[in-house]
Amino acid sequence: MRTKVAIIGAGPAGLLLGQLLHKSGIDNVILERQTPDYVLGRIRAGLLEEGTVALLDEVGAGARAHREGLVHHGVELAFGGARHRIDMKAATGKTVMIYGQTEVTLDLMNARRAAGLTAVYEAADVQPHDFDTDHPRVTYAKDGVTHEIACDFIAGCDGFHGVSRASVKPSAIETFERVYPFGWLGILSETPPVSQELIYTNHARGFSLCTMRSMHRSRYYLQCPLDDHIDQWPDERFWDELKRRLDQKAVDNLVAGPSIEKSIAPLRSFVTEPMRFGRMFLAGDAAHIVPPTGAKGLNLAASDVHYLAAALREYYAGKSSAGIDGYSAKALARVWKAVRFSWWMTSILHRFPDTEGFGARIQLAELDYLVNSKAATASLSENYVGLPY
Ligand code: RFL
Ligand code: PHB
């Protein structure tokens, strides 16, 4: 088989890239290791920047997000026993949308299917080859038979544990990493959210976040030790601990119910430089990871593929290779700003092993400054709603 762009991974990055390329008449094939149901069952991000929604619109996959997504104008920061609202719309003119990654993925899968495009699920042993030559190819096995796809370019959209980044020779790649000494325990529950907007809480017992998927499905997170296991967190313990970290009004409003999903995720900042290796590009989690505190992971995957699709469009229009040559630097400039923002949000909201007297006072001073200074509120808001592409 031959295609222009072989895309490895059918997460949001791979699926969105596939549709953006298709829209420009650039044929592509997606290879995904898992089944569609497995991909759709992964509960991850929930908050979309306006730029991400605009990209869904661009590929004709945004209609349901506009119908069912919840547009939020602000968020609440809670510390020192009180809640403070940040009006992001007033500060930036922009909003964010609550719409789950599972829904984004489903809408993109449906768009791909409706366009009659190829996505090979349960592709085993996917391997990129010869991307440092003009004739890259990708091999994979399906139902025990080995296949080869010859292509012009490979897009590594296969997440943090994917094969694309792992195929680059170590001398060609530089990585930057920060691992945080805690995780996020998350639950999803078929209950109304505790508040209309998200509540990020700095508390002596640890960070908590109240978020949602809809007005009848809520999502909550608690900072927890890295070595905790979900078996140690029966629902009752989760709700008790969440209540201890919330203000009285939130406790009074909280509707507890059985969890329908529960997981613990480690927090990590990780960046790969560069994001291009000859004829292979990395995009999304394959190239970088951020802690979820700033809600940037999925949104960065979207901005990466926006840059990549534009670069490939320029290349195939016969204009020049300038776009593909500039992809890595352009994407990384935005990536690093989101990495900084996510690291900073994480650092002011969580308990670290050394957050005792001094560190805790510094966090409170910074949070107090954030909610009371117009300049600081504006800075937080413009990063949270998403920096321009
Ligand atoms: P994905 O979604 O990981 O998709 C990569 C796809 O590649 C497939 N794959 C392979 N396919 C073929 N061959 C191989 N060898 C392959 N190896 C992997 C995988 O099966 C998968 O389908 O990456 P993508 O598309 O870059 O999208 C990025 C987002 O998924 C990610 O940034 C966010 O979900 C991050 N993230 C969160 N972000 C937020 O903004 N808010 C959150 O609350 C949030 N929670 C999370 C998260 C990420 C998590 N991970 C990765 C463990 C919670 C978790 C648990
Ligand atoms: C979510 O809805 O899952 C979510 C929202 C905001 C974050 C992290 C996760 O910062």
Coordinates of C-alpha atoms and ligand atoms in Angstrom, one line a residue:
M1 CA 0.0 0.0 0.0
R2 CA 1.1 3.6 -0.6
T3 CA -0.1 6.8 1.0
K4 CA 1.2 10.3 1.4
V5 CA 1.2 10.5 5.2
A6 CA 1.2 7.4 7.4
I7 CA -0.1 8.4 10.8
I8 CA 0.7 6.2 13.8
G9 CA -1.9 6.4 16.6
A10 CA -5.7 7.2 16.5
G11 CA -5.9 9.4 19.6
P12 CA -7.0 13.0 19.2
A13 CA -3.7 14.0 17.5
G14 CA -3.8 11.3 14.9
L15 CA -7.5 11.5 14.1
L16 CA -7.5 15.3 13.9
L17 CA -4.4 15.4 11.7
G18 CA -6.0 12.8 9.4
Q19 CA -9.1 14.9 8.9
L20 CA -7.1 18.2 8.4
L21 CA -5.0 16.5 5.7
H22 CA -8.0 14.9 4.1
K23 CA -9.6 18.3 3.8
S24 CA -6.6 19.5 1.8
G25 CA -6.7 16.5 -0.4
I26 CA -3.6 14.8 1.2
D27 CA -4.3 11.1 1.5
N28 CA -3.3 9.4 4.7
V29 CA -3.7 6.1 6.6
I30 CA -4.0 5.7 10.4
L31 CA -2.6 2.7 12.2
E32 CA -3.8 2.2 15.8
R33 CA -2.7 -0.6 18.1
Q34 CA -5.9 -0.8 20.1
T35 CA -9.6 -1.4 19.2
P36 CA -11.9 1.6 18.7
D37 CA -13.8 0.7 22.0
Y38 CA -10.5 0.7 23.9
V39 CA -9.6 4.1 22.6
L40 CA -13.0 5.5 23.4
G41 CA -12.9 4.0 26.9
R42 CA -10.0 6.1 28.1
I43 CA -11.2 8.8 30.3
R44 CA -8.8 11.7 30.0
A45 CA -9.1 15.4 29.3
G46 CA -12.2 17.4 29.5
L47 CA -11.5 21.0 28.7
L48 CA -11.1 22.5 25.2
E49 CA -9.6 25.8 24.2
E50 CA -11.5 27.9 21.6
G51 CA -8.7 27.1 19.1
T52 CA -9.3 23.3 19.6
V53 CA -13.0 23.8 19.0
A54 CA -12.3 25.8 15.9
L55 CA -10.1 23.0 14.5
L56 CA -13.0 20.5 15.1
D57 CA -15.2 22.9 13.2
E58 CA -12.7 23.2 10.4
V59 CA -12.9 19.4 9.8
G60 CA -16.7 19.4 10.1
A61 CA -16.6 17.5 13.4
G62 CA -17.6 20.3 15.8
A63 CA -21.4 20.3 15.6
R64 CA -22.0 18.0 18.6
A65 CA -19.5 19.9 20.7
H66 CA -21.4 23.1 20.1
R67 CA -24.7 21.4 21.0
E68 CA -23.6 19.5 24.0
G69 CA -20.4 21.2 25.3
L70 CA -20.6 23.5 28.2
V71 CA -19.1 27.0 27.6
H72 CA -17.4 28.3 30.7
H73 CA -16.5 32.0 31.2
G74 CA -14.5 31.6 34.4
V75 CA -13.0 29.2 37.0
E76 CA -12.8 29.4 40.7
L77 CA -9.6 29.2 42.8
A78 CA -10.1 28.1 46.4
F79 CA -7.6 28.7 49.1
G80 CA -7.5 29.8 52.7
G81 CA -11.1 28.6 53.2
A82 CA -12.6 30.9 50.5
R83 CA -13.4 30.7 46.8
H84 CA -12.4 33.4 44.3
R85 CA -13.7 33.6 40.8
I86 CA -11.5 34.4 37.9
D87 CA -13.5 35.9 35.0
M88 CA -11.5 34.7 32.0
K89 CA -14.1 36.1 29.5
A90 CA -13.8 39.6 31.0
A91 CA -10.0 39.3 31.1
T92 CA -9.5 37.9 27.6
G93 CA -12.8 37.9 25.7
K94 CA -12.4 34.1 25.4
T95 CA -14.0 31.1 26.9
V96 CA -13.3 27.4 27.3
M97 CA -15.5 24.5 26.6
I98 CA -16.2 21.4 28.7
Y99 CA -16.4 18.5 26.3
G100 CA -14.7 15.2 27.1
Q101 CA -11.8 13.7 25.1
T102 CA -13.9 10.6 24.6
E103 CA -16.5 12.7 22.8
V104 CA -13.9 14.5 20.7
T105 CA -12.4 11.1 19.7
L106 CA -15.8 9.7 18.8
D107 CA -16.7 12.7 16.7
L108 CA -13.4 12.5 14.8
M109 CA -13.8 8.7 14.3
N110 CA -17.3 9.3 12.9
A111 CA -16.0 12.0 10.6
R112 CA -13.3 9.7 9.3
R113 CA -15.7 6.9 8.8
A114 CA -18.1 9.2 7.0
A115 CA -15.3 10.3 4.6
G116 CA -14.6 6.6 3.8
L117 CA -11.0 6.9 5.0
T118 CA -8.7 4.1 6.2
A119 CA -8.0 3.5 9.9
V120 CA -6.5 0.2 10.7
Y121 CA -7.3 -0.7 14.3
E122 CA -5.5 -3.6 16.2
A123 CA -2.4 -3.0 14.1
A124 CA 0.3 -4.9 15.9
D125 CA 4.1 -4.3 15.8
V126 CA 3.8 -1.0 14.0
Q127 CA 7.3 0.2 13.1
P128 CA 8.5 3.3 11.3
H129 CA 11.5 2.7 8.9
D130 CA 13.9 4.8 6.8
F131 CA 12.5 8.2 7.9
D132 CA 16.0 9.6 7.5
T133 CA 15.8 8.8 3.7
D134 CA 13.4 10.0 1.0
H135 CA 11.5 6.7 1.1
P136 CA 10.1 6.1 4.5
R137 CA 7.8 3.2 5.2
V138 CA 5.8 1.7 8.0
T139 CA 5.3 -2.0 8.7
Y140 CA 2.6 -3.6 10.9
A141 CA 0.9 -6.9 11.4
K142 CA -2.8 -7.5 11.2
D143 CA -4.4 -10.9 11.9
G144 CA -0.9 -12.4 11.7
V145 CA -0.1 -11.0 8.3
T146 CA 2.7 -8.4 7.9
H147 CA 1.9 -5.3 5.8
E148 CA 4.0 -2.4 4.5
I149 CA 2.9 1.1 3.8
A150 CA 5.2 3.2 1.6
C151 CA 4.7 6.9 2.2
D152 CA 6.2 10.4 1.9
F153 CA 6.0 11.2 5.6
I154 CA 5.3 9.5 8.9
A155 CA 3.4 11.3 11.6
G156 CA 4.1 9.9 15.1
C157 CA 0.9 10.6 17.0
D158 CA 1.2 7.5 19.2
G159 CA 1.3 9.0 22.6
F160 CA 3.9 9.0 25.4
H161 CA 4.5 5.2 25.2
G162 CA 4.4 5.0 21.4
V163 CA 6.9 3.5 19.0
S164 CA 7.7 6.6 17.0
R165 CA 9.8 8.6 19.5
A166 CA 11.4 5.3 20.6
S167 CA 12.6 4.6 17.0
V168 CA 14.7 7.8 16.9
K169 CA 18.4 7.2 17.5
P170 CA 19.3 8.6 20.9
S171 CA 22.0 10.9 19.6
A172 CA 19.4 12.8 17.5
I173 CA 17.0 13.6 20.3
E174 CA 17.1 15.6 23.5
T175 CA 14.5 15.2 26.3
F176 CA 13.6 17.5 29.2
E177 CA 11.7 16.0 32.1
R178 CA 10.3 16.8 35.5
V179 CA 8.5 14.2 37.5
Y180 CA 6.2 15.3 40.4
P181 CA 6.1 13.5 43.7
F182 CA 2.3 12.8 43.6
G183 CA -0.5 11.6 41.4
W184 CA -4.1 12.5 40.6
L185 CA -6.8 10.2 41.7
G186 CA -9.8 10.8 39.4
I187 CA -13.4 9.6 39.6
L188 CA -16.3 10.0 37.2
S189 CA -19.7 9.9 38.7
E190 CA -23.3 10.1 37.3
T191 CA -24.1 13.1 39.6
P192 CA -24.6 16.8 39.0
P193 CA -21.5 18.9 39.4
V194 CA -20.9 20.6 42.7
S195 CA -20.8 24.0 41.0
Q196 CA -21.4 25.6 37.5
E197 CA -17.7 26.2 37.0
L198 CA -14.5 24.3 37.8
I199 CA -13.0 24.7 41.3
Y200 CA -9.2 24.3 41.8
T201 CA -8.4 24.0 45.5
N202 CA -5.1 24.5 47.3
H203 CA -5.6 22.8 50.7
A204 CA -3.3 21.6 53.5
R205 CA -4.4 18.1 52.8
G206 CA -3.6 18.4 49.1
F207 CA -4.9 19.7 45.8
S208 CA -8.4 18.9 44.6
L209 CA -10.3 19.7 41.4
C210 CA -14.1 19.7 40.8
T211 CA -14.8 19.4 37.1
M212 CA -17.5 17.8 35.0
R213 CA -18.5 16.3 31.7
S214 CA -22.0 17.5 31.6
M215 CA -24.7 18.9 34.0
H216 CA -25.4 15.3 35.1
R217 CA -21.9 13.8 35.1
S218 CA -19.2 15.1 37.4
R219 CA -15.4 14.5 37.5
Y220 CA -13.3 15.0 40.6
Y221 CA -9.6 14.7 41.3
L222 CA -7.6 14.5 44.4
Q223 CA -3.8 14.8 44.8
C224 CA -2.7 11.5 46.2
P225 CA 0.6 9.7 46.9
L226 CA 2.2 8.2 43.8
D227 CA 2.3 4.7 45.2
D228 CA -1.4 4.6 46.2
H229 CA -3.6 2.1 44.4
I230 CA -7.3 2.6 43.5
D231 CA -8.2 -0.4 45.7
Q232 CA -7.2 1.8 48.7
W233 CA -9.8 4.3 47.5
P234 CA -13.3 2.9 47.8
D235 CA -15.9 5.5 46.8
E236 CA -16.8 6.4 50.4
R237 CA -13.2 7.3 51.2
F238 CA -12.9 9.4 48.1
W239 CA -16.0 11.5 48.9
D240 CA -14.9 11.9 52.5
E241 CA -11.5 13.1 51.5
L242 CA -12.9 15.4 48.8
K243 CA -15.3 17.0 51.4
R244 CA -12.4 17.6 53.7
R245 CA -10.6 19.7 51.0
L246 CA -13.7 21.8 50.0
D247 CA -15.3 24.8 51.5
Q248 CA -18.6 24.4 53.4
K249 CA -20.8 25.7 50.6
A250 CA -19.3 23.2 48.2
V251 CA -19.7 20.4 50.8
D252 CA -23.3 21.3 51.1
N253 CA -23.9 21.2 47.4
L254 CA -21.9 18.1 46.7
V255 CA -23.9 15.1 45.5
A256 CA -22.0 11.9 46.0
G257 CA -22.8 8.8 44.1
P258 CA -21.1 5.6 42.8
S259 CA -18.1 6.1 40.7
I260 CA -18.3 4.8 37.1
E261 CA -14.5 5.2 36.5
K262 CA -11.6 5.6 38.9
S263 CA -7.9 5.9 38.1
I264 CA -4.6 7.3 39.3
A265 CA -2.4 9.2 36.9
P266 CA 1.2 10.2 37.6
L267 CA 2.1 13.8 36.9
R268 CA 5.0 14.6 34.5
S269 CA 6.4 17.4 32.4
F270 CA 8.3 16.0 29.4
V271 CA 9.5 17.6 26.2
T272 CA 11.3 16.1 23.2
E273 CA 13.5 18.3 21.0
P274 CA 13.3 18.4 18.0
M275 CA 9.8 17.3 16.9
R276 CA 11.0 16.4 13.4
F277 CA 13.5 13.6 12.4
G278 CA 13.9 13.7 8.6
R279 CA 10.6 12.5 7.2
M280 CA 9.0 11.7 10.6
F281 CA 7.2 14.2 12.7
L282 CA 6.1 13.8 16.3
A283 CA 2.9 15.5 17.5
G284 CA 0.9 15.5 20.8
D285 CA 1.8 13.2 23.7
A286 CA 4.4 11.4 21.5
A287 CA 6.5 14.6 21.8
H288 CA 5.5 16.1 25.2
I289 CA 3.6 15.5 28.4
V290 CA 2.2 18.1 30.8
P291 CA 0.6 17.7 34.2
P292 CA -3.2 18.0 33.8
T293 CA -3.4 21.0 36.1
G294 CA -3.5 23.5 33.3
A295 CA -5.7 21.3 31.1
K296 CA -3.3 21.6 28.2
G297 CA -2.4 18.1 27.0
L298 CA -5.2 17.6 24.5
N299 CA -5.1 21.2 23.4
L300 CA -1.4 21.0 22.7
A301 CA -2.0 17.9 20.6
A302 CA -4.5 20.0 18.6
S303 CA -2.1 23.0 18.1
D304 CA 0.7 20.6 17.0
V305 CA -1.3 19.0 14.3
H306 CA -2.6 22.4 13.2
Y307 CA 1.0 23.5 12.5
L308 CA 1.9 20.1 11.0
A309 CA -1.1 20.1 8.6
A310 CA -0.4 23.6 7.5
A311 CA 3.3 22.7 6.8
L312 CA 2.3 19.6 4.8
R313 CA -0.3 21.6 2.9
E314 CA 2.4 24.1 1.9
Y315 CA 4.7 21.3 0.8
Y316 CA 2.1 19.5 -1.3
A317 CA 0.9 22.8 -2.9
G318 CA 4.4 22.9 -4.3
K319 CA 5.1 26.1 -2.6
S320 CA 8.1 25.1 -0.5
S321 CA 9.6 23.0 2.3
A322 CA 9.8 26.0 4.6
G323 CA 6.7 24.9 6.6
I324 CA 8.0 21.4 7.3
D325 CA 11.5 22.8 8.1
G326 CA 9.9 25.2 10.6
Y327 CA 7.4 22.8 12.1
S328 CA 9.5 21.8 15.1
A329 CA 10.5 25.3 16.2
K330 CA 7.0 26.6 15.7
A331 CA 5.3 23.9 17.7
L332 CA 8.0 23.9 20.4
A333 CA 7.6 27.6 21.0
R334 CA 3.9 27.1 21.9
V335 CA 4.6 23.8 23.7
W336 CA 7.1 25.3 26.1
K337 CA 4.7 28.1 27.1
A338 CA 2.1 25.5 28.0
V339 CA 4.7 23.4 29.8
R340 CA 5.6 26.4 31.8
F341 CA 2.0 27.3 32.6
S342 CA 1.2 23.7 33.6
W343 CA 4.3 23.4 35.8
W344 CA 3.4 26.7 37.4
M345 CA -0.2 25.9 38.1
T346 CA 0.9 22.6 39.5
S347 CA 3.5 24.3 41.8
I348 CA 1.1 26.8 43.3
L349 CA -1.8 24.4 43.9
H350 CA -0.3 21.2 45.2
R351 CA 1.4 20.1 48.5
F352 CA 5.0 19.1 47.8
P353 CA 7.1 17.2 50.4
D354 CA 8.7 20.5 51.3
T355 CA 5.6 22.7 51.3
E356 CA 5.6 23.4 55.0
G357 CA 5.5 26.8 56.6
F358 CA 7.5 28.9 54.1
G359 CA 6.4 27.2 50.9
A360 CA 2.7 27.2 52.0
R361 CA 2.8 30.9 52.8
I362 CA 4.4 31.6 49.4
Q363 CA 1.6 29.7 47.6
L364 CA -1.1 31.6 49.5
A365 CA 0.6 34.9 48.7
E366 CA 0.8 34.1 45.0
L367 CA -2.8 32.9 44.9
D368 CA -3.9 36.0 46.7
Y369 CA -2.0 38.2 44.3
L370 CA -3.5 36.2 41.3
V371 CA -7.1 36.9 42.3
N372 CA -6.5 40.5 43.4
S373 CA -4.2 41.9 40.7
K374 CA -5.8 42.7 37.3
A375 CA -2.5 42.0 35.6
A376 CA -2.0 38.7 37.3
T377 CA -5.6 37.6 36.6
A378 CA -5.2 38.6 32.9
S379 CA -1.9 36.6 32.7
L380 CA -3.5 33.5 34.2
S381 CA -6.6 33.8 32.0
E382 CA -4.8 34.2 28.7
N383 CA -2.7 31.1 29.3
Y384 CA -5.7 29.1 30.6
V385 CA -8.0 29.9 27.6
G386 CA -5.0 29.1 25.3
L387 CA -2.3 31.2 23.7
P388 CA -2.9 32.1 20.1
Y389 CA -1.6 29.8 17.4
Ligands
RFL1 P1 -3.0 9.6 22.9 O1 -4.4 10.0 23.3 O2 -2.2 8.9 23.9 O3 -3.2 8.7 21.6 C1 -2.1 8.0 21.1 C2 -2.6 6.8 20.4 O4 -1.6 6.0 19.8 C3 -1.8 4.7 20.1 N1 -0.5 3.9 20.1 C4 -0.1 3.2 19.0 N2 -0.7 2.9 17.8 C5 0.0 2.1 17.0 N3 1.2 1.5 17.3 C6 1.8 1.8 18.5 N4 3.0 1.3 18.8 C7 1.2 2.7 19.4 N5 1.4 3.1 20.6 C8 0.4 3.9 21.0 C9 -2.5 4.6 21.4 O5 -3.3 3.4 21.6 C10 -3.4 5.9 21.3 O6 -4.7 5.6 20.8 O7 -2.1 10.9 22.4 P2 -2.5 12.2 21.6 O8 -3.4 11.9 20.4 O9 -1.3 12.9 21.4 O10 -3.5 13.0 22.6 C11 -3.0 13.6 23.8 C12 -4.1 13.5 24.9 O11 -4.6 12.2 24.9 C13 -3.4 13.8 26.2 O12 -2.5 14.9 26.1 C14 -4.4 14.1 27.3 O13 -5.4 13.2 27.5 C15 -3.6 14.3 28.6 N6 -4.3 14.0 29.8 C16 -5.1 15.0 30.2 N7 -5.1 16.2 29.5 C17 -5.8 17.2 29.9 O14 -5.8 18.3 29.3 N8 -6.7 17.1 31.0 C18 -6.8 15.9 31.7 O15 -7.5 15.7 32.7 C19 -6.0 14.8 31.3 N9 -6.0 13.6 31.9 C20 -4.3 12.8 30.4 C21 -5.2 12.6 31.5 C22 -3.5 11.7 30.0 C23 -3.5 10.5 30.7 N10 -2.5 9.5 30.2 C24 -1.8 9.6 29.0 C25 -2.1 8.4 31.0 C26 -5.2 11.3 32.2 C27 -4.4 10.3 31.7 C28 -4.5 9.0 32.5
PHB2 C1 -11.2 17.5 33.4 O1 -12.3 17.9 33.2 O2 -10.9 16.3 33.4 C2 -10.1 18.5 33.6 C3 -10.4 19.8 33.6 C4 -9.4 20.8 33.9 C5 -8.1 20.3 34.2 C6 -7.9 18.9 34.3 C7 -8.9 18.0 34.0 O3 -7.2 21.2 34.6

